[in-house]
Tab-separated table of C-alpha atoms and ligand atoms in Angstrom:
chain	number	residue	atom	x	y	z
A	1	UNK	CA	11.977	-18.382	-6.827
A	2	UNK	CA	8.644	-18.316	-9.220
A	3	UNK	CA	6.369	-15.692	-7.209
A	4	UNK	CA	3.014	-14.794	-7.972
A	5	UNK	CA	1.880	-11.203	-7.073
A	6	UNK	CA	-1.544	-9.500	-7.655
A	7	UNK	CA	-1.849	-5.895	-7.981
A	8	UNK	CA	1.617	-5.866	-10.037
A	9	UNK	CA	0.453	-2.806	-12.119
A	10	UNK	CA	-0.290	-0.843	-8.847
A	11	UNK	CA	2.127	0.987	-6.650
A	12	UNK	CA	3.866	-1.174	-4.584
A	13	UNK	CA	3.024	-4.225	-6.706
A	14	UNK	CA	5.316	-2.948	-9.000
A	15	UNK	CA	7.706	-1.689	-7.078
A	16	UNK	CA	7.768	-5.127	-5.533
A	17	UNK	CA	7.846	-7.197	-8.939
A	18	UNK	CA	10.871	-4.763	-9.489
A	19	UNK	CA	13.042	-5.425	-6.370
A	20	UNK	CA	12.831	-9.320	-6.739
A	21	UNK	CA	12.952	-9.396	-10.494
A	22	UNK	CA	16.241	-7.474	-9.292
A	23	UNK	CA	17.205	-10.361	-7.152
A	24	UNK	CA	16.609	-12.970	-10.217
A	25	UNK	CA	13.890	-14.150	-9.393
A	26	UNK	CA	10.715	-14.833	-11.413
A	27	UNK	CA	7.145	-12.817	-11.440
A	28	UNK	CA	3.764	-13.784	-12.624
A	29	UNK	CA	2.410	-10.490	-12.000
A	30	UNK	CA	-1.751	-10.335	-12.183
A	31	UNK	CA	-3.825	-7.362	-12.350
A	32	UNK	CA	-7.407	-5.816	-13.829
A	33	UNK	CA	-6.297	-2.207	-13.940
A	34	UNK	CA	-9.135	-1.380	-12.009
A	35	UNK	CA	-6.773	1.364	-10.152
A	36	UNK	CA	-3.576	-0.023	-11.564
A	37	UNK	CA	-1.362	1.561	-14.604
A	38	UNK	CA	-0.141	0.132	-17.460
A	39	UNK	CA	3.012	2.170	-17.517
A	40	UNK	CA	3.796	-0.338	-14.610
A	41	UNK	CA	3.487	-3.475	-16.723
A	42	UNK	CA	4.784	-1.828	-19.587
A	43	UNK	CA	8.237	-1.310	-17.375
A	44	UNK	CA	8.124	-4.476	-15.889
A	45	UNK	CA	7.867	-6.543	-18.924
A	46	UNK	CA	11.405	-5.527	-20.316
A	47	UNK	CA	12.403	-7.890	-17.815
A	48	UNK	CA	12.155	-11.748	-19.605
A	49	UNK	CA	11.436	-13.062	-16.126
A	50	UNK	CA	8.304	-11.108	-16.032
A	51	UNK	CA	5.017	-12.535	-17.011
A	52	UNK	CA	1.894	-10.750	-16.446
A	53	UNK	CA	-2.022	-12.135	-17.048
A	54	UNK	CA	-4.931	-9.473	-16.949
A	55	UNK	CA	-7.444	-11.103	-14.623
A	56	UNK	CA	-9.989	-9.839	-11.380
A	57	UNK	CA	-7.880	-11.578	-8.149
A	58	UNK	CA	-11.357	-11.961	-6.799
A	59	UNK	CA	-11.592	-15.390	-9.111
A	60	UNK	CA	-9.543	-18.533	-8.878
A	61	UNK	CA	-6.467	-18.091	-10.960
A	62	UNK	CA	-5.538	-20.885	-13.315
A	63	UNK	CA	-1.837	-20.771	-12.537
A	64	UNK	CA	0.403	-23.699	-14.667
A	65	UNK	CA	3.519	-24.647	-13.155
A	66	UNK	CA	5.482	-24.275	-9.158
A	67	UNK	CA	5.282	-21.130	-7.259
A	68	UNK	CA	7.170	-20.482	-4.205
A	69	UNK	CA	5.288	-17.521	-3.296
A	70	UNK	CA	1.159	-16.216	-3.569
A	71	UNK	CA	1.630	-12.195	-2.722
A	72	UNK	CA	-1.487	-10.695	-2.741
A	73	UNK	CA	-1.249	-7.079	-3.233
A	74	UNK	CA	-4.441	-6.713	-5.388
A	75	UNK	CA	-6.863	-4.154	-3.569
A	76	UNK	CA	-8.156	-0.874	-4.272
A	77	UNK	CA	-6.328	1.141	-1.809
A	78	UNK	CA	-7.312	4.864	-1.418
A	79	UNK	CA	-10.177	5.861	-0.059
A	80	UNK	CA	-11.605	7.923	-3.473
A	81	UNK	CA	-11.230	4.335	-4.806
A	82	UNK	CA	-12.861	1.847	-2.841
A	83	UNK	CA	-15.809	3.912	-2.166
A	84	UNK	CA	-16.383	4.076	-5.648
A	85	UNK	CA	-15.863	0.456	-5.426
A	86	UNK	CA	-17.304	-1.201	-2.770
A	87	UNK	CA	-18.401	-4.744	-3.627
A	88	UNK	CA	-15.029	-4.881	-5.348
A	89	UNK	CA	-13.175	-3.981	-2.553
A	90	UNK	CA	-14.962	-6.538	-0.455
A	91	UNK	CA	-14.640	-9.190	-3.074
A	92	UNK	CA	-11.004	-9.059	-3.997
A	93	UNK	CA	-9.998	-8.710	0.002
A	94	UNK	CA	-12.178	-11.894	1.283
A	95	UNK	CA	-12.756	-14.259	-1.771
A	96	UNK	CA	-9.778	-13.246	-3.485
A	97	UNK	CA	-8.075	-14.031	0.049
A	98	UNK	CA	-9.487	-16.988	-0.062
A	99	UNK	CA	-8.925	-18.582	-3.558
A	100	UNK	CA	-5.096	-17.063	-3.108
A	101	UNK	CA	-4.827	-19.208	-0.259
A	102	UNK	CA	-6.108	-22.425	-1.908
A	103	UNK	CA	-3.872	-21.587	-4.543
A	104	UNK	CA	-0.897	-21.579	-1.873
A	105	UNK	CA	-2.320	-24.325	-0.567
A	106	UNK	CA	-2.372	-26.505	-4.277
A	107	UNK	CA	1.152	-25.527	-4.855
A	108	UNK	CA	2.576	-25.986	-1.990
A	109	UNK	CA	3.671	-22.113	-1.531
A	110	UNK	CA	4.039	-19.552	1.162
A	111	UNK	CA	1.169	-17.110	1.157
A	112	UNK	CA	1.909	-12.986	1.998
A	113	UNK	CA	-0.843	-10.692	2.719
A	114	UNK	CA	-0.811	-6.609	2.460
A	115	UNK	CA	-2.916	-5.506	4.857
A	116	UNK	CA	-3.131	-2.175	6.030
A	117	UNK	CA	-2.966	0.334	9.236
A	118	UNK	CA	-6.836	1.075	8.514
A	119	UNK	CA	-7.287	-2.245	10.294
A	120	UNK	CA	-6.984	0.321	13.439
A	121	UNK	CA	-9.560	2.002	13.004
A	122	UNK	CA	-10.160	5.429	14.669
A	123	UNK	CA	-7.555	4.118	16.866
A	124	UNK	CA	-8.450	4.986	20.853
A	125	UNK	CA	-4.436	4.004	21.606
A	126	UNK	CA	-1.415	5.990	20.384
A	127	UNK	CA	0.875	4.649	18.919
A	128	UNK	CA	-0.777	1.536	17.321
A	129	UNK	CA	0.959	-1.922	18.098
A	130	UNK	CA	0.204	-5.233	16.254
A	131	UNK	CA	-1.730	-6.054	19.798
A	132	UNK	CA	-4.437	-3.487	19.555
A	133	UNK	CA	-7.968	-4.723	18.553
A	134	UNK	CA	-8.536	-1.545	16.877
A	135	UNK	CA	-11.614	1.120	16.685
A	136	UNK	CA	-13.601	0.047	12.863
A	137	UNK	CA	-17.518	1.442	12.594
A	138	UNK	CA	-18.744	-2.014	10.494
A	139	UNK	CA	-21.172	0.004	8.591
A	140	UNK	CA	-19.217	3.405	8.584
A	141	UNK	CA	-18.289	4.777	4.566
A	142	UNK	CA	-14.729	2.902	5.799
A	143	UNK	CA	-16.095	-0.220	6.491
A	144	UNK	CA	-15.616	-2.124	2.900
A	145	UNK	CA	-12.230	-1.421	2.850
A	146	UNK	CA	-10.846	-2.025	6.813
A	147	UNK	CA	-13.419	-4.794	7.668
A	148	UNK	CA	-12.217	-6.557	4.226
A	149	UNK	CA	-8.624	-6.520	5.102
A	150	UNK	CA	-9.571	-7.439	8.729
A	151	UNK	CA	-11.387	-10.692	7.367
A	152	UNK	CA	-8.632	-11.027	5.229
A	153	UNK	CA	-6.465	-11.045	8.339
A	154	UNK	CA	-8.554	-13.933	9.626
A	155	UNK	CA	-9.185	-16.206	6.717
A	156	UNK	CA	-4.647	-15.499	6.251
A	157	UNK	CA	-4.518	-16.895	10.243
A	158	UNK	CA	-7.043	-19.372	9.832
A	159	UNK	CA	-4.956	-21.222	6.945
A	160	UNK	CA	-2.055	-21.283	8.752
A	161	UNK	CA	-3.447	-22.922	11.625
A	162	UNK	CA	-5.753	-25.189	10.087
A	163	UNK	CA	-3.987	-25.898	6.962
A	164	UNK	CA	-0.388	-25.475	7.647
A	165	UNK	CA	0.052	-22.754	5.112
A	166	UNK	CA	3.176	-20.524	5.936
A	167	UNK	CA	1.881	-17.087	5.733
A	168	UNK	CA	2.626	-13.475	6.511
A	169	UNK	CA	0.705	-10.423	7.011
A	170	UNK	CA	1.911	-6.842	7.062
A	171	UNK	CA	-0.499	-3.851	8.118
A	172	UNK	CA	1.242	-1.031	5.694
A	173	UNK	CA	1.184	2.942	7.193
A	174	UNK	CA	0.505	5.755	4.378
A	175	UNK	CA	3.099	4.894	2.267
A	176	UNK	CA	3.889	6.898	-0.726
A	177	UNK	CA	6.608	7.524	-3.394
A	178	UNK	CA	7.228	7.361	-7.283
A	179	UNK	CA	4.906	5.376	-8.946
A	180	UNK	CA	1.713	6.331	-7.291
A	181	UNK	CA	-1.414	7.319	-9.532
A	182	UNK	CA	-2.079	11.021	-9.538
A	183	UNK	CA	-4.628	10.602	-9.377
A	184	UNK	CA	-5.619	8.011	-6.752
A	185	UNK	CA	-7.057	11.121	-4.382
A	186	UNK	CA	-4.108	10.064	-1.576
A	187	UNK	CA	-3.230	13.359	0.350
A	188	UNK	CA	0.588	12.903	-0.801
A	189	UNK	CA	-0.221	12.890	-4.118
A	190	UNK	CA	-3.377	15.395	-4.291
A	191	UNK	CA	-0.498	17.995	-2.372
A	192	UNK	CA	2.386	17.101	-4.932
A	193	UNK	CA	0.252	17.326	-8.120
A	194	UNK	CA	-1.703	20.494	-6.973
A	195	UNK	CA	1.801	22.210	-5.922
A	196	UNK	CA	2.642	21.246	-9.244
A	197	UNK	CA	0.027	22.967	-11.200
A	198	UNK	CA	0.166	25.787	-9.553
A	199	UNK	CA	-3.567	24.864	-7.952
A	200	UNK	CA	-4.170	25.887	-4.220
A	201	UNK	CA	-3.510	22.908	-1.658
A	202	UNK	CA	-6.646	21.046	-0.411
A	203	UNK	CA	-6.747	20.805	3.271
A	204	UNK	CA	-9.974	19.098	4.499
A	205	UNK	CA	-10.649	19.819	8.278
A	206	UNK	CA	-8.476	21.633	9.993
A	207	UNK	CA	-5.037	19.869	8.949
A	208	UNK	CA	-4.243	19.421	12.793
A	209	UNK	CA	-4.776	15.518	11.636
A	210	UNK	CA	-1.410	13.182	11.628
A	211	UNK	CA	-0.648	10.482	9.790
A	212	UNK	CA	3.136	9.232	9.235
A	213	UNK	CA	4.358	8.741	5.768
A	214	UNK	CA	6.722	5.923	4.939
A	215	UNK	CA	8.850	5.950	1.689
A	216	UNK	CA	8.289	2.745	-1.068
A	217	UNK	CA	11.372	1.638	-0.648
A	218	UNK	CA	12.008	1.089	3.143
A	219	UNK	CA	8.362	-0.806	2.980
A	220	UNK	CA	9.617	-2.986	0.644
A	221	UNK	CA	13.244	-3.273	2.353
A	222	UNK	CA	10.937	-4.858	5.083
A	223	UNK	CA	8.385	-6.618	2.624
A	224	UNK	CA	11.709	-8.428	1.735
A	225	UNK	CA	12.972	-9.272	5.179
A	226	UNK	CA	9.762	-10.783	6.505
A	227	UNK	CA	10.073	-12.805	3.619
A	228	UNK	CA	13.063	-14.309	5.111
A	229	UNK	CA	11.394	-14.969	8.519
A	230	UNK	CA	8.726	-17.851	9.543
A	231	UNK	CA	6.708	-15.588	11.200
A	232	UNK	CA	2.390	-15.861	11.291
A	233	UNK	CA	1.445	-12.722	13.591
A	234	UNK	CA	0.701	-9.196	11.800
A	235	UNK	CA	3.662	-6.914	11.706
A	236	UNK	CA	3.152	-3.216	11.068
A	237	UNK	CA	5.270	-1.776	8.348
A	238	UNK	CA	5.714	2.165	8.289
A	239	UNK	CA	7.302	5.203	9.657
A	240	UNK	CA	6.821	6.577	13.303
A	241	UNK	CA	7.689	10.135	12.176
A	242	UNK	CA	4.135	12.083	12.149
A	243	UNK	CA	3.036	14.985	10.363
A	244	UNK	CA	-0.161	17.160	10.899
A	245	UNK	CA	-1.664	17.657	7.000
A	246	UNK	CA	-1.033	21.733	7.420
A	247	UNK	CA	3.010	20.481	8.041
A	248	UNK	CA	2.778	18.231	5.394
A	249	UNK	CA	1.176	20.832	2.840
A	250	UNK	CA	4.262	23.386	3.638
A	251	UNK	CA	7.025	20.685	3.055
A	252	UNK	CA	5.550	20.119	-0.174
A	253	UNK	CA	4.847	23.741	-1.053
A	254	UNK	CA	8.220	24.622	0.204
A	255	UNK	CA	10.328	21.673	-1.588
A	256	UNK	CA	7.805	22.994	-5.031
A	257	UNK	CA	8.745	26.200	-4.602
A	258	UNK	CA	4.663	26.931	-4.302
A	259	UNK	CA	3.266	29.812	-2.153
A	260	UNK	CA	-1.014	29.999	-2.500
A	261	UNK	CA	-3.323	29.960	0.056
A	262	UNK	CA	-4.641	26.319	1.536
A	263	UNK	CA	-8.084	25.649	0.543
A	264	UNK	CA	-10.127	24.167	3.671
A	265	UNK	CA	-13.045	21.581	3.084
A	266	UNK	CA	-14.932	19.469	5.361
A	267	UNK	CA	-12.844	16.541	6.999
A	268	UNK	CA	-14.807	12.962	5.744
A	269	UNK	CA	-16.859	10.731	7.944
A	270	UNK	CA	-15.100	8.405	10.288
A	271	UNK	CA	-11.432	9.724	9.070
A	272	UNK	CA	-9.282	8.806	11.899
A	273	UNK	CA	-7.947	11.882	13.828
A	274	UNK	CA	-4.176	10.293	14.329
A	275	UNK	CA	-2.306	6.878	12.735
A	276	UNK	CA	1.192	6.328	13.962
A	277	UNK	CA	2.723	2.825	13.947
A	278	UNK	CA	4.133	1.240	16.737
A	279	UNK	CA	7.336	-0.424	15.025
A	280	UNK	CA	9.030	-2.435	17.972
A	281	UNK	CA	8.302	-5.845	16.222
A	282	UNK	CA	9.532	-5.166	12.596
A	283	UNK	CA	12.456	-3.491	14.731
A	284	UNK	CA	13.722	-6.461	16.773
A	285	UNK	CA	11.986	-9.356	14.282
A	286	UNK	CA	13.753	-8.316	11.266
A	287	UNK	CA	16.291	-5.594	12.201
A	288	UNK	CA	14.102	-2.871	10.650
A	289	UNK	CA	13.363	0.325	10.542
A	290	UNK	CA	12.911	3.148	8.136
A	291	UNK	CA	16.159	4.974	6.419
A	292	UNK	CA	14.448	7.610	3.965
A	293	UNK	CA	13.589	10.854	5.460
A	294	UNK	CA	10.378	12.659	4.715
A	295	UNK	CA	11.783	15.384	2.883
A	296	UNK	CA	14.227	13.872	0.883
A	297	UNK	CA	11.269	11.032	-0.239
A	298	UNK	CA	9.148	13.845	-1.123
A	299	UNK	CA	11.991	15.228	-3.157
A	300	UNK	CA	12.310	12.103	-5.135
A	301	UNK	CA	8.401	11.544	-5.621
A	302	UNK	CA	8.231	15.482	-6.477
A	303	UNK	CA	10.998	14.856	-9.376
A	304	UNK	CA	8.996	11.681	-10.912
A	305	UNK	CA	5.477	13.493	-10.546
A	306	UNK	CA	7.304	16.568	-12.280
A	307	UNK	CA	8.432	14.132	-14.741
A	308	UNK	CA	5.261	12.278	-15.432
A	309	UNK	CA	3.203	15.590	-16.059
A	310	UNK	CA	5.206	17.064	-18.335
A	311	UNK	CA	5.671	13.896	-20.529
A	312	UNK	CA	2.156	12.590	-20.360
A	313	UNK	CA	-0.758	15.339	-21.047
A	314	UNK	CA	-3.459	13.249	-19.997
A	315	UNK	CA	-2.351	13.711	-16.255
A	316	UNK	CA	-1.362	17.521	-16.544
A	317	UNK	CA	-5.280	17.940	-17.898
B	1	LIG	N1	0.087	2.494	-0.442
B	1	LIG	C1	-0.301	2.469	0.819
B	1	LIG	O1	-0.052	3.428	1.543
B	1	LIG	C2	-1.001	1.258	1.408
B	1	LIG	C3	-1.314	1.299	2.774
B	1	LIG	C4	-1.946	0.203	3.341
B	1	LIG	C5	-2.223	-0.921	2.573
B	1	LIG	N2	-1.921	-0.938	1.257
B	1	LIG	C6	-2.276	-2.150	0.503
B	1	LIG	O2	-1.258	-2.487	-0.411
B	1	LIG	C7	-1.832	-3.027	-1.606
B	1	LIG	C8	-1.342	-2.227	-2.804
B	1	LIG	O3	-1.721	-0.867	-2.667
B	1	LIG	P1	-1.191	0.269	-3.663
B	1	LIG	O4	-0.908	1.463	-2.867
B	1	LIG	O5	-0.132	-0.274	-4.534
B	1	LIG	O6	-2.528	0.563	-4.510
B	1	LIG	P2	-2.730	0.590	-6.086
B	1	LIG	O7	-4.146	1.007	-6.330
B	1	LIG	O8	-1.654	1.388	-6.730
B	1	LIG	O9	-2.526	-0.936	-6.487
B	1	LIG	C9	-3.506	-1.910	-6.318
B	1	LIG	C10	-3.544	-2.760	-7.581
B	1	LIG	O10	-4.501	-3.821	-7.425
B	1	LIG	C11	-5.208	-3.951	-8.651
B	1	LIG	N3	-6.491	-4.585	-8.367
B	1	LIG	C12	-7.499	-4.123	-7.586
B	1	LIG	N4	-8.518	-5.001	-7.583
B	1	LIG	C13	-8.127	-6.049	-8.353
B	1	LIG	C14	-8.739	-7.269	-8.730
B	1	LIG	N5	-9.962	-7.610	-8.322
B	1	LIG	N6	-8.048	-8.108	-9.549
B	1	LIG	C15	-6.806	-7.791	-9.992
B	1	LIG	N7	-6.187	-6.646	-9.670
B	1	LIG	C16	-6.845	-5.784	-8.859
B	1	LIG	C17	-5.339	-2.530	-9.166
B	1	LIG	O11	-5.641	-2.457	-10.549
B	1	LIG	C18	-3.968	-1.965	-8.813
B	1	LIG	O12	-3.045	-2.177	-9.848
B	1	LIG	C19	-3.352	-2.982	-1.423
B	1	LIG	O13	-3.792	-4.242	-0.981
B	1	LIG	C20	-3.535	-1.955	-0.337
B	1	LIG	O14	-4.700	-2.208	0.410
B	1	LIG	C21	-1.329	0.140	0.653
């Protein structure tokens, strides 16, 4: 297959581009670095098969030739990001949406969204399942990010209905791994690359806030088996084990080898108080579920971030 994916210099972009290059099959990756790395591209493009163009997903994308698949993966994603982001956030999540659809439409291809847990909200029900409306404050600091993704929930549904495009949509849970910029300001990595300089852990609020933590590659196990199904609803992607931060912050101290005192600061407007997925669909719909267990993903992202700051000096500053 010739498959298009945006945000191929990002985390899972890249790990994505990876897994089907893997399979044979060919990648226009597209990115503007805006939060991607081009350590990512530079990887990918030992692969002939792999064919990247710098451009801002927001625009239309003059794209010569079939494609089988539009994947749009291009999005800031943690919060440090988009807030310092905004308009881009909103941009590349609804017109960007929107021109990637017209371009599934022109060629004929199968359109697959990444769309994210924070369409929940503050969410008032526990676990979340695809059916829940969610709890979003449309003007809260969260706002650009999970009302962008929710419109680009829409505009994905609307296309398939009115326009016959086959699409998918998957709301991703924290997911984390090798890979992920260190400094993107997610709480995996701010714990792993503190632990790692020998820095005091950052705990804002009173770490008695969950969140469940999925590994890369059982996301994109089921990235790749939704691929395989003709299936238009959202499906949530991610792992049902949950972890207060404080629990979190020991694993990682503890599989680090790190012993210093948390640091407390003040937990950020609107940050949702628990996110666990509700995975019944991905579990009967594709056979799914997650196989990599917290600590031994950890492990593996500890070794890479290890890795990365002792060969590159511009992340160990
Ligand atoms: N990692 C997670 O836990 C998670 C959770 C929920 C949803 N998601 C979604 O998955 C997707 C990928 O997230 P990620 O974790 O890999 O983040 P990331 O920041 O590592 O990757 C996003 C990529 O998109 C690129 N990008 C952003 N705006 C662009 C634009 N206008 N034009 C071209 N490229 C642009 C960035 O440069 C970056 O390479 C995002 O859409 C994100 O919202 C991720």
């Amino acid at each position: 297959m010739r498959i298009l994916i945006t945000g191929a210099a990002g985390f899972l972009g890249s790990h994505l581009a990876e897994r089907l290059l893997l399979e044979g099959h060919e990648i226009i990756g597209v990115d503007n670095f805006s939060s991607g790395q081009r350590r990512n591209i530079e990887l990918l493009s030992e692969w002939p098969r792999f064919h990247f163009l710098e451009a801002d997903a927001s625009r239309p994308l003059d794209i010569a030739g079939p494609l089988d698949w539009v994947m749009h993966f291009a999005s800031p994603a943690s919060p440090p990001r988009y807030l310092k982001l905004p308009l881009e956030t909103l941009l590349v999540n609804a017109e960007g949406t929107r021109h990637l659809l017209d371009l599934a439409v022109a060629k004929g291809a199968r359109f697959f969204l990444a769309s994210t847990s924070e369409v929940y909200g503050d969410p008032l029900v526990h676990p979340q399942p695809e059916g829940y409306w969610g709890n979003v404050n449309p003007v809260g600091p969260r706002a650009i990010y999970d009302e962008a993704k929710r419109y680009a929930e829409t505009l994905t549904t609307a296309y398939q209905q009115a326009r016959g495009v086959s699409t998918r949509i998957i709301r991703i849970f924290n997911t984390y791994g090798p890979r992920m910029d260190p400094q993107d300001g997610r709480v995996v990595t701010n714990f792993i690359v503190q632990a790692l300089k020998g820095q005091p852990l950052t705990i804002f609020g009173d770490g008695c806030q969950t969140r469940s933590f999925q590994y890369v590659d059982d996301l994109i196990e089921g990235i790749r088996r939704l691929m395989e199904v003709e299936y238009h609803q959202p499906v949530n992607l991610g792992n049902p084990e949950e972890y207060t931060m404080l629990e979190l912050a020991q694993l990682v101290q503890e599989l680090v080898g790190s012993r210093l005192p948390f640091v407390h600061q003040p937990l950020p407007q609107d940050d949702p108080r628990q996110r666990r997925p509700d995975i019944t669909r991905a579990k009967t719909l594709l056979g799914w579920e997650p196989r990599v267990p917290v600590r031994e993903g950890l492990a593996r992202t500890i070794a890479y971030f290890r890795e990365l700051l002792y060969t590159s000096p511009e992340v160990s500053s």
